[in-house]
Amino acid sequence: MNKKTLTLTGLFLTTLLLITINLFSAQNAESRSQNPLSLGFQIINNSQGTTLYQKDLDYLQVVDLTQGAKINFIYGKITELGTKKGAYGGNEPQFKRQTISQVWSNLFSENSSLFCITNSQFFRNDQNSSTGLAFPVKSDGIIISDGYAGEIEFPDEKLILEVWNDRALITKFQPNNLQLSTAPNFIVGLQENADKGVENKTGRTFIGVKDKDSDRLNETILIFTSKKATQPHAAKVLKSFGATQVIMLDGGGSTQLICQGNTYIDSSRTIPQMIAIFSGDEVRKKAE
């Protein structure tokens, strides 16, 4: 066998090995993701790239970025800049607090592709009409807050969810992420087992990311909200939908969810920062 034949044989075997690995990865990813209907979840609302499932007190949104769906980290009016008062040398503004129903009517009138709004970042729950956020948030390319907690709270248990137009990623948070991240949107939260009353059945908001086609990019964002759930339960539901990484956001009395104008989880508590989910309807219309 000459050198050329050996080279061709090596290339063939390498290609065959890569194909086998990719097929195995795709099958493995598929096996992690169960059919929502087989889990007892039912579709209660959907639009282009967005689907809302429900099972008892649990709600789960599937947001497919490849279908033009997107999420925005929205916030109340800034009432005080808090210049350079942030935990990492940036700003720590005070944001006006609102309920999601108040925000829904205003935002939907501006953008009819609005699908859902849910609560988001931890915050200082005092009696003031404006308050600060615990951990950093970046929205539309601007770091709106460094947060006030810094390394004082949960120093080794913070994660960051970065969101681009076509993908998302959850990794361990490092302070240099604030300036080095290329994502136009990010939020810092906690690991699924951080002590926020781990086994308490209370309001929960968790987010997971999923690589639906095994290309090593997470094109799908999964948002879990529940009126009453433990942390392990929230993480388990997300993973059963195929989430490979999970982050915990604020919960308890802050937990709220409104979709397509219908309130599914209500609370009288006003909150300073929220997640708005938009369907891909506008993208679909332009394509047509």
Short mmCIF file of C-alpha atoms in Angstrom, two decimals, residues 26-198:
data_model
loop_
_atom_site.label_atom_id
_atom_site.label_comp_id
_atom_site.label_asym_id
_atom_site.label_seq_id
_atom_site.Cartn_x
_atom_site.Cartn_y
_atom_site.Cartn_z
CA ALA A 26 -27.71 14.03 17.77
CA GLN A 27 -29.27 10.82 19.12
CA ASN A 28 -27.96 11.57 22.61
CA ALA A 29 -29.38 15.12 22.53
CA GLU A 30 -32.70 13.77 21.29
CA SER A 31 -32.81 11.19 24.08
CA ARG A 32 -32.37 13.93 26.69
CA SER A 33 -35.34 15.84 25.31
CA GLN A 34 -38.69 14.19 25.93
CA ASN A 35 -41.94 14.90 24.15
CA PRO A 36 -43.70 17.60 26.25
CA LEU A 37 -47.06 15.89 25.72
CA SER A 38 -45.67 12.66 27.15
CA LEU A 39 -44.66 14.63 30.24
CA GLY A 40 -48.22 15.82 30.72
CA PHE A 41 -47.68 19.35 29.36
CA GLN A 42 -50.23 20.83 26.99
CA ILE A 43 -49.85 23.66 24.49
CA ILE A 44 -51.97 26.61 25.59
CA ASN A 45 -50.56 29.27 23.27
CA ASN A 46 -48.17 29.48 20.35
CA SER A 47 -46.94 31.78 17.62
CA GLN A 48 -44.03 31.87 15.18
CA GLY A 49 -41.00 30.49 17.07
CA THR A 50 -42.71 30.60 20.47
CA THR A 51 -44.80 28.03 22.33
CA LEU A 52 -46.28 28.14 25.82
CA TYR A 53 -46.87 24.83 27.62
CA GLN A 54 -48.71 24.21 30.89
CA LYS A 55 -48.92 21.38 33.38
CA ASP A 56 -50.77 22.08 36.62
CA LEU A 57 -49.01 25.14 38.16
CA ASP A 58 -46.01 24.95 35.83
CA TYR A 59 -45.56 26.95 32.63
CA LEU A 60 -42.76 26.57 30.11
CA GLN A 61 -42.00 28.74 27.11
CA VAL A 62 -39.98 27.42 24.19
CA VAL A 63 -38.30 30.30 22.34
CA ASP A 64 -36.70 29.29 19.02
CA LEU A 65 -34.24 31.97 17.95
CA THR A 66 -33.87 30.38 14.49
CA GLN A 67 -37.54 31.18 13.83
CA GLY A 68 -37.07 34.89 14.47
CA ALA A 69 -38.24 34.80 18.10
CA LYS A 70 -36.27 36.87 20.58
CA ILE A 71 -36.11 37.94 24.20
CA ASN A 72 -35.38 41.39 25.62
CA PHE A 73 -34.39 42.30 29.16
CA ILE A 74 -36.68 45.27 29.75
CA TYR A 75 -36.72 47.56 32.79
CA GLY A 76 -38.61 50.37 34.43
CA LYS A 77 -37.83 54.05 34.09
CA ILE A 78 -34.51 55.00 35.68
CA THR A 79 -35.20 57.40 38.56
CA GLU A 80 -31.62 57.66 39.84
CA LEU A 81 -28.44 56.90 37.88
CA GLY A 82 -26.30 55.56 40.73
CA THR A 83 -23.19 56.56 38.81
CA LYS A 84 -20.21 54.33 39.67
CA LYS A 85 -22.06 52.89 42.65
CA GLY A 86 -22.28 49.43 41.07
CA ALA A 87 -20.60 46.35 42.49
CA TYR A 88 -18.04 46.22 39.65
CA GLY A 89 -17.30 49.92 39.19
CA GLY A 90 -20.20 50.71 36.86
CA ASN A 91 -23.61 52.17 37.61
CA GLU A 92 -26.25 50.91 40.02
CA PRO A 93 -29.43 52.75 38.97
CA GLN A 94 -32.79 52.77 40.68
CA PHE A 95 -35.63 51.53 38.46
CA LYS A 96 -39.32 52.28 38.73
CA ARG A 97 -41.26 49.22 39.86
CA GLN A 98 -44.31 47.97 37.93
CA THR A 99 -46.46 44.88 37.52
CA ILE A 100 -46.14 43.02 34.24
CA SER A 101 -49.77 43.81 33.41
CA GLN A 102 -48.90 47.51 33.49
CA VAL A 103 -46.00 46.92 31.13
CA TRP A 104 -47.91 44.58 28.81
CA SER A 105 -50.47 47.13 27.63
CA ASN A 106 -47.81 49.72 26.85
CA LEU A 107 -45.40 47.37 25.12
CA PHE A 108 -48.00 45.46 23.11
CA SER A 109 -49.31 48.72 21.63
CA GLU A 110 -45.78 49.32 20.27
CA ASN A 111 -45.05 45.77 19.11
CA SER A 112 -47.85 43.30 18.39
CA SER A 113 -45.38 40.38 18.19
CA LEU A 114 -45.04 40.52 21.98
CA PHE A 115 -45.73 36.97 23.19
CA CYS A 116 -45.07 36.89 26.94
CA ILE A 117 -43.66 38.93 29.80
CA THR A 118 -42.26 37.35 32.95
CA ASN A 119 -40.28 38.52 35.97
CA SER A 120 -36.49 38.38 35.91
CA GLN A 121 -33.68 39.80 38.06
CA PHE A 122 -33.36 39.65 41.85
CA PHE A 123 -33.77 43.05 43.48
CA ARG A 124 -33.96 44.89 46.78
CA ASN A 125 -37.58 44.36 47.83
CA ASP A 126 -38.14 47.43 49.97
CA GLN A 127 -41.16 49.68 50.17
CA ASN A 128 -39.83 52.25 47.72
CA SER A 129 -41.41 52.80 44.31
CA SER A 130 -37.97 52.47 42.72
CA THR A 131 -35.22 50.01 43.56
CA GLY A 132 -31.90 48.54 42.40
CA LEU A 133 -31.01 45.18 40.88
CA ALA A 134 -28.92 42.62 42.74
CA PHE A 135 -26.78 41.41 39.83
CA PRO A 136 -25.74 42.77 36.39
CA VAL A 137 -28.07 43.11 33.42
CA LYS A 138 -27.24 44.16 29.85
CA SER A 139 -29.99 45.21 27.46
CA ASP A 140 -29.67 46.11 23.77
CA GLY A 141 -25.91 46.51 24.01
CA ILE A 142 -25.91 48.61 27.20
CA ILE A 143 -25.04 47.39 30.70
CA ILE A 144 -27.97 48.95 32.51
CA SER A 145 -26.75 47.91 35.97
CA ASP A 146 -23.73 46.32 37.65
CA GLY A 147 -26.00 45.36 40.53
CA TYR A 148 -25.37 46.03 44.19
CA ALA A 149 -24.57 42.55 45.53
CA GLY A 150 -21.25 41.82 43.83
CA GLU A 151 -19.27 39.09 45.57
CA ILE A 152 -21.04 39.71 48.88
CA GLU A 153 -23.93 37.45 47.90
CA PHE A 154 -23.41 33.96 46.44
CA PRO A 155 -19.75 34.62 45.50
CA ASP A 156 -19.19 31.24 43.82
CA GLU A 157 -22.71 30.45 42.62
CA LYS A 158 -23.42 33.09 40.02
CA LEU A 159 -24.02 32.25 36.36
CA ILE A 160 -24.46 34.49 33.31
CA LEU A 161 -27.01 33.98 30.54
CA GLU A 162 -25.77 35.62 27.34
CA VAL A 163 -28.19 36.06 24.44
CA TRP A 164 -27.34 36.83 20.84
CA ASN A 165 -29.82 37.01 17.94
CA ASP A 166 -29.24 33.38 16.99
CA ARG A 167 -27.94 31.66 20.13
CA ALA A 168 -27.64 31.73 23.90
CA LEU A 169 -25.14 30.50 26.46
CA ILE A 170 -25.06 29.94 30.23
CA THR A 171 -21.65 29.91 31.89
CA LYS A 172 -20.04 30.66 35.24
CA PHE A 173 -20.00 34.41 35.86
CA GLN A 174 -16.69 36.24 36.04
CA PRO A 175 -16.54 40.05 36.54
CA ASN A 176 -14.60 40.49 33.29
CA ASN A 177 -17.65 39.05 31.46
CA LEU A 178 -19.23 42.47 31.86
CA GLN A 179 -16.87 44.15 29.42
CA LEU A 180 -15.67 41.20 27.35
CA SER A 181 -19.05 39.69 26.44
CA THR A 182 -20.06 40.29 22.83
CA ALA A 183 -23.69 39.44 23.59
CA PRO A 184 -26.08 42.41 23.23
CA ASN A 185 -28.13 41.04 26.11
CA PHE A 186 -27.17 39.21 29.30
CA ILE A 187 -28.33 38.65 32.83
CA VAL A 188 -26.58 37.25 35.88
CA GLY A 189 -28.43 34.75 38.05
CA LEU A 190 -27.71 31.77 40.26
CA GLN A 191 -26.93 28.07 39.97
CA GLU A 192 -29.91 25.75 40.30
CA ASN A 193 -28.79 24.58 43.77
CA ALA A 194 -27.99 28.00 45.27
CA ASP A 195 -29.78 28.38 48.58
CA LYS A 196 -32.96 30.23 47.77
CA GLY A 197 -35.06 27.83 49.82
CA VAL A 198 -34.04 24.85 47.69
#
